[in-house]
Each structure stands twice: as C-alpha cells, then as structure tokens.
Tab-separated table of C-alpha atoms in Angstrom:
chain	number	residue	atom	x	y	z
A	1	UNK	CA	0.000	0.000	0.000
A	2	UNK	CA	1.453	3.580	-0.751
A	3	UNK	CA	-0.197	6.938	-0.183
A	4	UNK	CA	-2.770	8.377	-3.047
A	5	UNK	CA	-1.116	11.710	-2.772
A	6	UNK	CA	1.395	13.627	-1.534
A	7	UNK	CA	2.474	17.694	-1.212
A	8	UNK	CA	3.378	19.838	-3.340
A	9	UNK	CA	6.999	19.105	-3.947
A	10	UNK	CA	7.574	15.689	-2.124
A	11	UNK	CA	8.351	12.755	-4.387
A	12	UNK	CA	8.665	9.482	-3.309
A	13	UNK	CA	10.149	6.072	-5.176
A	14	UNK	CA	7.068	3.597	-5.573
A	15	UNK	CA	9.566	0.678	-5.465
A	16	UNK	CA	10.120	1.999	-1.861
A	17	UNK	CA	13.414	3.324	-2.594
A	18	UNK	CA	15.977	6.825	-1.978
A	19	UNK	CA	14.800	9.716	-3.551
A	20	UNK	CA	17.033	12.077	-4.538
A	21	UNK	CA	17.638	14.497	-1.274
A	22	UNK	CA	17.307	11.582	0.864
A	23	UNK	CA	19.550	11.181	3.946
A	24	UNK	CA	22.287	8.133	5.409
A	25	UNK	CA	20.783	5.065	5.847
A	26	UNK	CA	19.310	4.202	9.232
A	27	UNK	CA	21.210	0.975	10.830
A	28	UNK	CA	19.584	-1.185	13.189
A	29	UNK	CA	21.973	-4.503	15.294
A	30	UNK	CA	19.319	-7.052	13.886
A	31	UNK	CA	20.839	-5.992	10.555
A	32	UNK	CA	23.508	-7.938	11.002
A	33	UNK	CA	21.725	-10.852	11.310
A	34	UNK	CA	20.107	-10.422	7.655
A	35	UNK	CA	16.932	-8.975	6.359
A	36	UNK	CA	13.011	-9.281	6.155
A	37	UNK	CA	11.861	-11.331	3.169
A	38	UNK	CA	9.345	-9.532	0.918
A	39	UNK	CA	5.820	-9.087	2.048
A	40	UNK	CA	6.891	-9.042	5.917
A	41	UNK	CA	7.927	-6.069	8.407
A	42	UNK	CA	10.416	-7.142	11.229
A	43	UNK	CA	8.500	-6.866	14.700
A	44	UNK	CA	10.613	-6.264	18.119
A	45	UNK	CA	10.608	-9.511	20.282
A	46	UNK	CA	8.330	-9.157	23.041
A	47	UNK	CA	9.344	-11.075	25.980
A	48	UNK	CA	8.146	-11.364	29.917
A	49	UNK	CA	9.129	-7.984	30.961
A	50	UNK	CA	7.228	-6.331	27.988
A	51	UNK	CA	4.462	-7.932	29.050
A	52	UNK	CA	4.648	-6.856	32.685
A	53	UNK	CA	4.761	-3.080	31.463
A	54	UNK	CA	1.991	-3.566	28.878
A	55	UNK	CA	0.331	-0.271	30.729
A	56	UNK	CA	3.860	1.610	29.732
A	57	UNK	CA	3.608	1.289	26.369
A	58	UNK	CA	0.614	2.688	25.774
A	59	UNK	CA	0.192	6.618	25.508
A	60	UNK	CA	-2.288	7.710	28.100
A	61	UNK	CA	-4.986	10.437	28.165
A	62	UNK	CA	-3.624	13.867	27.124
A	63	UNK	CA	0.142	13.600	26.825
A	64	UNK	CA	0.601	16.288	24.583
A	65	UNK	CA	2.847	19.364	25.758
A	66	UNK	CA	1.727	20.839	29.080
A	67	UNK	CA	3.743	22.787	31.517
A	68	UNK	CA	0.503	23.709	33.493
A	69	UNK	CA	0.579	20.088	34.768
A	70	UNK	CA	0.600	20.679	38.666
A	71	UNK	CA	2.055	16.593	38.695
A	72	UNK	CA	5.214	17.499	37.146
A	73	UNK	CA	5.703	14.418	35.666
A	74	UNK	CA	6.673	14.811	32.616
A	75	UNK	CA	8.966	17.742	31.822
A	76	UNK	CA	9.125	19.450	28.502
A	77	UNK	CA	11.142	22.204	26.135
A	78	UNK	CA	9.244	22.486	23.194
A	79	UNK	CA	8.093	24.737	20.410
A	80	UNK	CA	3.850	25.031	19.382
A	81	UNK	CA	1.515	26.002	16.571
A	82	UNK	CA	-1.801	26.446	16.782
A	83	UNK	CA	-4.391	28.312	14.736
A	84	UNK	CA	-4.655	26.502	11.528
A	85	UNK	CA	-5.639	23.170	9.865
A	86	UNK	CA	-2.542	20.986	9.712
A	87	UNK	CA	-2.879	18.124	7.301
A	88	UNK	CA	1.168	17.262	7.726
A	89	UNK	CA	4.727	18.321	9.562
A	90	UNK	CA	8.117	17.904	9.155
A	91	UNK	CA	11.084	17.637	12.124
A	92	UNK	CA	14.985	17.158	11.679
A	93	UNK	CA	15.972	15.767	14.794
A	94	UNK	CA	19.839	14.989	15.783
A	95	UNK	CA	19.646	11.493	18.066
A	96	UNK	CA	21.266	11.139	20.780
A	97	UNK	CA	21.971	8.956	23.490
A	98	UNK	CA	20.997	9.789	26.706
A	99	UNK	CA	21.560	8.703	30.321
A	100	UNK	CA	18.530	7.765	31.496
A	101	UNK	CA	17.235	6.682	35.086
A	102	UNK	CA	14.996	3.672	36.116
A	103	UNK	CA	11.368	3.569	34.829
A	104	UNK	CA	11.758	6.782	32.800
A	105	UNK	CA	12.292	8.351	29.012
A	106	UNK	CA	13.911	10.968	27.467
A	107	UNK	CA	12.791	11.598	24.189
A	108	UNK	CA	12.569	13.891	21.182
A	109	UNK	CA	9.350	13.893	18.748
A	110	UNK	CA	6.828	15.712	17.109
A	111	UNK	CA	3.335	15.847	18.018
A	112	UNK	CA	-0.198	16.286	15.910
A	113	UNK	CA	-3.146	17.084	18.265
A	114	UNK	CA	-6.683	17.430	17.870
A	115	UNK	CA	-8.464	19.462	19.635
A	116	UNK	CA	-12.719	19.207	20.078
A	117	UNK	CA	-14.423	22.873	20.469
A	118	UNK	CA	-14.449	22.171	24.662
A	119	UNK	CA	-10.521	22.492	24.288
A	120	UNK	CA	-10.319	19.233	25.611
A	121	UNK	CA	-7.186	16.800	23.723
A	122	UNK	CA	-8.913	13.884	22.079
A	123	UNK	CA	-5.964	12.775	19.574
A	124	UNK	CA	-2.614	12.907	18.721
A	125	UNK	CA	0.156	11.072	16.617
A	126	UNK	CA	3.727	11.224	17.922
A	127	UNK	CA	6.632	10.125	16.280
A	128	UNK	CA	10.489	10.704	17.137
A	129	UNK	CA	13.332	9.417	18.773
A	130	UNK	CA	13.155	7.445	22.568
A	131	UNK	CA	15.442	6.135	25.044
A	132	UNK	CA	14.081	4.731	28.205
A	133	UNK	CA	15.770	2.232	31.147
A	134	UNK	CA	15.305	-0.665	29.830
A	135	UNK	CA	18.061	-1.090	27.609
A	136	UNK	CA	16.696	1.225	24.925
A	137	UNK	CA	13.785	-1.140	24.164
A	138	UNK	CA	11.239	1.847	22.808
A	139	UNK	CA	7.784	2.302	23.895
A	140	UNK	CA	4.678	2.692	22.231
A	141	UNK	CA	5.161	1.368	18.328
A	142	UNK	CA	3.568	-1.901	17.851
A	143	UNK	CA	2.319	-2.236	20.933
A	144	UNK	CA	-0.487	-0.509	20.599
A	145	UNK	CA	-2.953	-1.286	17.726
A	146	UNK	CA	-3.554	0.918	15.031
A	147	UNK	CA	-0.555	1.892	13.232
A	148	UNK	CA	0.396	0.004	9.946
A	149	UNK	CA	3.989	-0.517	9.267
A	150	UNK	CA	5.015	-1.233	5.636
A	151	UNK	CA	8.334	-1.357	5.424
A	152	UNK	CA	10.501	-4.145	5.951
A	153	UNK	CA	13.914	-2.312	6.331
A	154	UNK	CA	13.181	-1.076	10.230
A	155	UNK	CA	11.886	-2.665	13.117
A	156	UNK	CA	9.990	-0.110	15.481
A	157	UNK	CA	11.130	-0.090	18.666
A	158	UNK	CA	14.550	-1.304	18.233
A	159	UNK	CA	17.713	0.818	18.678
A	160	UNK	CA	19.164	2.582	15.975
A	161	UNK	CA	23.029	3.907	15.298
A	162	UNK	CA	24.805	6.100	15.010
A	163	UNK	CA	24.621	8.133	17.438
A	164	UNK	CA	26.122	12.309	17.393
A	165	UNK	CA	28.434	13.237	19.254
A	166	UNK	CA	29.299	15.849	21.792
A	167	UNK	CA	31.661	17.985	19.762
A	168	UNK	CA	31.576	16.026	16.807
A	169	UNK	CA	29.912	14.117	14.491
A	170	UNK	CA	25.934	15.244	14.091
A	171	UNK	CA	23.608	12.457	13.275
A	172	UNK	CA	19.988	13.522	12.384
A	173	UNK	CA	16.622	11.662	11.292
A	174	UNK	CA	14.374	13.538	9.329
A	175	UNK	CA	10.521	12.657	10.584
A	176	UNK	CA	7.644	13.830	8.324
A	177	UNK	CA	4.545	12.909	8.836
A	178	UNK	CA	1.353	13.900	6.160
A	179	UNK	CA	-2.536	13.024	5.404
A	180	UNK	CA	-3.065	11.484	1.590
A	181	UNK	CA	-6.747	11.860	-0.094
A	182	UNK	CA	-8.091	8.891	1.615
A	183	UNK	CA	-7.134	10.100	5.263
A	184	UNK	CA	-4.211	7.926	5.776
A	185	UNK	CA	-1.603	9.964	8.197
A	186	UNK	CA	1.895	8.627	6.215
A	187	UNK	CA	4.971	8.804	8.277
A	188	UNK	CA	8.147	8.991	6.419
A	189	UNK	CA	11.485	9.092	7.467
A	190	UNK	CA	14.919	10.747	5.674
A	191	UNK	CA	12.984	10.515	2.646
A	192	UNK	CA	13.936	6.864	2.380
A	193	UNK	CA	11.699	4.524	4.270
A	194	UNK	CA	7.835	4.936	4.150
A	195	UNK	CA	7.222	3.177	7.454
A	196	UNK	CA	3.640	3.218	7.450
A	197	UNK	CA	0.115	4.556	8.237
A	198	UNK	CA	-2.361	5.629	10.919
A	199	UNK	CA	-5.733	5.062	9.332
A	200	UNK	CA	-8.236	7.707	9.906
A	201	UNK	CA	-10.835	5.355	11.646
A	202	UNK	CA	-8.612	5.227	14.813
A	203	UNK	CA	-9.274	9.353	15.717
A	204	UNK	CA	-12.378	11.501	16.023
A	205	UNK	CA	-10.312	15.350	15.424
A	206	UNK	CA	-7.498	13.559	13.412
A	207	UNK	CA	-9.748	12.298	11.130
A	208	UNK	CA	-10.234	15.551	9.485
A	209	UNK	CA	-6.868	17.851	10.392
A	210	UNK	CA	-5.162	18.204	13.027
A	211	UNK	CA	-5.703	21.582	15.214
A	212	UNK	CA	-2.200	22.323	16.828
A	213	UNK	CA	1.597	20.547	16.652
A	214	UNK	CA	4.125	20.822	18.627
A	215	UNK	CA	8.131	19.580	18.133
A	216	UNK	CA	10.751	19.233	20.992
A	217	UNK	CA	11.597	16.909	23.999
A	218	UNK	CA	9.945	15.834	27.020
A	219	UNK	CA	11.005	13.475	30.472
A	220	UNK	CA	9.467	11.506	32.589
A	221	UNK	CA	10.743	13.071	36.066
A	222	UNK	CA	9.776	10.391	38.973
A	223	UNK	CA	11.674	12.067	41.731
A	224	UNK	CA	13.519	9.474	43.107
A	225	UNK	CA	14.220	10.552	46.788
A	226	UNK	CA	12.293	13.584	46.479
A	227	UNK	CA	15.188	14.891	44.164
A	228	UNK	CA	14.798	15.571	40.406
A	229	UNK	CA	16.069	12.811	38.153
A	230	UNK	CA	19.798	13.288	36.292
A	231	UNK	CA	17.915	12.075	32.986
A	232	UNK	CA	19.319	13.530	30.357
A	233	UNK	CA	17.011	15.274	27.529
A	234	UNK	CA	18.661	15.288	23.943
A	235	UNK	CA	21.927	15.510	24.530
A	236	UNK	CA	22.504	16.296	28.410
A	237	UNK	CA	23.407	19.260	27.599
A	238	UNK	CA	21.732	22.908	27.816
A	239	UNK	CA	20.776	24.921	24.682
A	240	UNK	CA	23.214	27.787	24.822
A	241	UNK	CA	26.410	25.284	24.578
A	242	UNK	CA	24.945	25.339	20.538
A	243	UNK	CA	26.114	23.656	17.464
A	244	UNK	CA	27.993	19.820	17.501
A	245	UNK	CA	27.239	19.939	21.909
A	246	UNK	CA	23.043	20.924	21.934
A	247	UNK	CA	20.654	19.348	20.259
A	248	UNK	CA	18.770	20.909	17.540
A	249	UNK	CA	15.438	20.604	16.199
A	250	UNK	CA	15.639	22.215	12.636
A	251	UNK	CA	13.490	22.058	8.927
A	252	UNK	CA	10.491	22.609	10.757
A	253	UNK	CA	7.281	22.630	8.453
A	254	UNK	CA	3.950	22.247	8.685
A	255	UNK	CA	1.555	21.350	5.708
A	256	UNK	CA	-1.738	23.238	5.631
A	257	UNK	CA	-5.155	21.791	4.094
A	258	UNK	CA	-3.717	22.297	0.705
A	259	UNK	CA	-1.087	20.410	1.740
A	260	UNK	CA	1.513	23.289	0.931
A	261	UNK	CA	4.316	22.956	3.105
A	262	UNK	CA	5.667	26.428	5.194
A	263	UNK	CA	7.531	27.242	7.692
A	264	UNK	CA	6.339	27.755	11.638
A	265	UNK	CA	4.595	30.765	12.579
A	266	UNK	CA	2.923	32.875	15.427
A	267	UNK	CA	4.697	29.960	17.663
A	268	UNK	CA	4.914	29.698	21.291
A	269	UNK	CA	7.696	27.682	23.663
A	270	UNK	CA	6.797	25.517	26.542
A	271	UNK	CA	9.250	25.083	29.036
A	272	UNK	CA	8.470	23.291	32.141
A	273	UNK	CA	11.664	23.793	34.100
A	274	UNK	CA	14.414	26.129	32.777
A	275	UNK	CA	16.936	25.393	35.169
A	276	UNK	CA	16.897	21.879	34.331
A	277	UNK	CA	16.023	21.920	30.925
A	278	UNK	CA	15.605	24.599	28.208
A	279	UNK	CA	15.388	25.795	24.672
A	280	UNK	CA	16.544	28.696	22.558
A	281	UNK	CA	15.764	29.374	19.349
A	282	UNK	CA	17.795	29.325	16.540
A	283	UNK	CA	17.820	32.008	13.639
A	284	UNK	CA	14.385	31.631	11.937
A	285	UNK	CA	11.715	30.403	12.986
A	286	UNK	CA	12.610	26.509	11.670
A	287	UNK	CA	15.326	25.709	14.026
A	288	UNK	CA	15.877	25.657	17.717
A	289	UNK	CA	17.959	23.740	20.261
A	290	UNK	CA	16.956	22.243	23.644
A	291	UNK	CA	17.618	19.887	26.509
A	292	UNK	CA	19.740	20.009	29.609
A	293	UNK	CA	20.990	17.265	32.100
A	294	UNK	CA	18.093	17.235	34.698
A	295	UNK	CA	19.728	17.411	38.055
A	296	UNK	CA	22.162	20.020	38.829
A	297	UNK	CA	23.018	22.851	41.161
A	298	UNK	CA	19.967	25.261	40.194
A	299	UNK	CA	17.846	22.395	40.031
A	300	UNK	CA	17.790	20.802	42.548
C-alpha cells in the first residue's frame, strides 16, 4: 500500500526506494543478522518484561505538551503552533543517546493534536526518537494497535546507530509525517523509508486535520528521593552550549489543508523547568535547540 497523494513538492520512489535528497541510511543490530523477506515487516521480540509493562507502552490520556501540569511528571522544552488546519509536519531531529534513570524516558518527537471545540485533547500522533531504562527497548510502536507498518527495512522499537556526538559528528533523522486523499496519516522518514500509516478510523479530530503541533523533547521526572532525576534530555546538555554539543530541532514545516508545506509561525515555547532543561531558538523560525541534564546545582 502507498499513499494516493502527496504535497506539493515531495516525491517518493514507488519501489520503496531513496529519492534524490534523501539522507544516510538508518542501521539497526538485527541488521547484522540479515533482512526481512518480501511481504513481511520485522516486529521487536516481546518477551516477559514487555508484558509486565503492557500499561507503559501505551500513551495515556492527554500527553501532549503541558507545563501547566501541577504533577510534574513529565517535563518538557518544546516549540507550538496552533491556529490553523494541519494536514502534515516535518522535524529534523539529531539522536542522541541519553543517560537515562529507572522507569523513565527521554525523548525527542513531534506531536499532531486534535483538539474538540471544549478544548479538551482527544488525539494525537507522535513520532520521534526514545530512550528509556530498559536497555533502549522503545515504547509505544507496535504495541499498541492501530498503526500500519510497511516497510521491511526497520523494526519499530529497536535501537538505531549512530549516534552524534558531543563535539563532533551530528547524526539527524528527518521525521515527516502527512494526510493522503483517503485520510491515511503517512509517516516517512529521511525521505527513504515509508514506514507506514495511521488510518483515519482510529481518531475523532485527526480524522479531518489536526488543530495544533508541537516539536521538541519531554522526560518523565519520577523524583527518586524527592530529588529531580539526572535524565538527560537530547543531549545532556543545555541549549546555549549550541552547534555539535546541543541538540537541535531544525526544517520545521507544517503542511496546511492544501497540503503546501511552510515554515512555523505565530509559535509559542513551553518550558516546564528552565533550570533543568531549556530551549533557545535558533535564527528563523525553523530551528531551535533544547535539553539540559536534569539534576544540577539550580535544580535541585
């Protein structure tokens, strides 16, 4: 299955190939081990402990971007758009890898909400890079039902390399995610791998547009001890230390109702706790970076 449209301007190889400004090839460790035949996806094992956190790998009521949560919980730096019909959004992310503490996530993704007309958030699709504490095992992808992988190259869930690193190499995956003429939400990654579908039947806003999105990163913050965790968001490091040592959200677009790709605008940032994590926007409104280390003097 492949999408019946796409914007203005994307192309995409039917034989599920590179197009021509696509990015590096994503590598996976099962790699090594050989390949999916045709007409199957690889699925993540799913052993005892999986089972055990079932309730973890499922997203649960309104877990979009909000720093009004008295809870705490989950800590965010992130950048949002509302005020429009988006039908489609695109995210370059550079992955890192960071330290992470028991029965948490760090992780940097893009969300699509839907709003109804009480305010209230009924939908979303979120897509992006995670690590959590148990050995880097992912979260929500086939675990829950709905989504329809169909490509045989990645295995959602699994850990990806290479990594960037701090003062050197940048790795990035580019995420874009867009609604075709039968209502299928496509996600897409460097251009290269169509990984699948979110049919429209699973939402109730979705299935027409979405009504806000939002990019950045977000933690699960437990408080061990009373204390703030030491996770890490992006890569442990705060948003002023800038290029090769921050990480960067950047090519930030958002596809409108005729699905015309633009840039952001008339944006707002959501940061939950500065001193611990942050965000500062790049030149433009396409590009910022974000994260911190969690833990530290001023945050204590």
């Amino acid at each position: 299955m492949r999408p019946r449209s796409h914007p203005e301007g994307f192309s995409f190889d039917e034989s599920n190939d590179i197009s021509s400004n696509s990015k590096s090839e994503i590598t996976q460790p099962w790699h090594f081990n050989g390949r999916c035949p045709e007409g199957t996806i690889p699925i993540r094992r799913t052993n005892e402990e999986d089972l055990l956190r079932a309730n973890y790998g499922r997203k649960k009521h309104n877990t979009v971007p909000n720093v009004d949560d008295s809870s705490v919980l989950h800590e965010y730096a992130t950048l949002r758009e509302q005020g429009d019909r988006y039908h489609g959004m695109n995210a370059e992310i550079n992955v890192w890898n960071p330290q992470v503490q028991a029965a948490e996530f760090s992780l940097a993704q893009f969300w699509m909400e839907g709003v109804d007309n009480n305010g209230v958030f009924i939908d979303s699709i979120e897509a992006g890079a995670m690590s959590d504490a148990y050995q880097h095992t992912g979260c929500y992808n086939l675990m829950c039902p709905g989504f329809v992988q169909v490509d045989a190259r990645l295995a959602l869930g699994a850990s990806f390399t290479p990594y960037s690193e701090y003062a050197g190499v940048q790795k990035s995956v580019n995420f874009f995610v867009f609604k075709d003429d039968e209502g299928y939400w496509w996600l897409h990654l460097n251009n290269m791998y169509l990984i699948g579908y979110w049919p429209s039947s699973l939402f109730s806003v979705l299935s027409d547009s979405a009504t806000s999105v939002s990019w950045g990163g977000e933690v699960v913050n437990v408080k061990f001890g009373g204390q703030h965790t030491i996770t890490q968001m992006g890569s442990g490091h705060f948003a002023e230390e800038g290029p090769s040592r921050a990480s960067f959200f950047r090519n930030l677009k958002v596809m409108d109702a005729h699905q015309l790709l633009r840039g952001p605008r008339d944006n707002q940032r959501a940061v939950t706790h500065p001193t611990c994590y942050n965000f500062l926007k790049g030149e433009g409104d396409d590009f910022f970076y974000y994260g911190g280390p969690g833990r530290n003097i001023d945050c204590p």
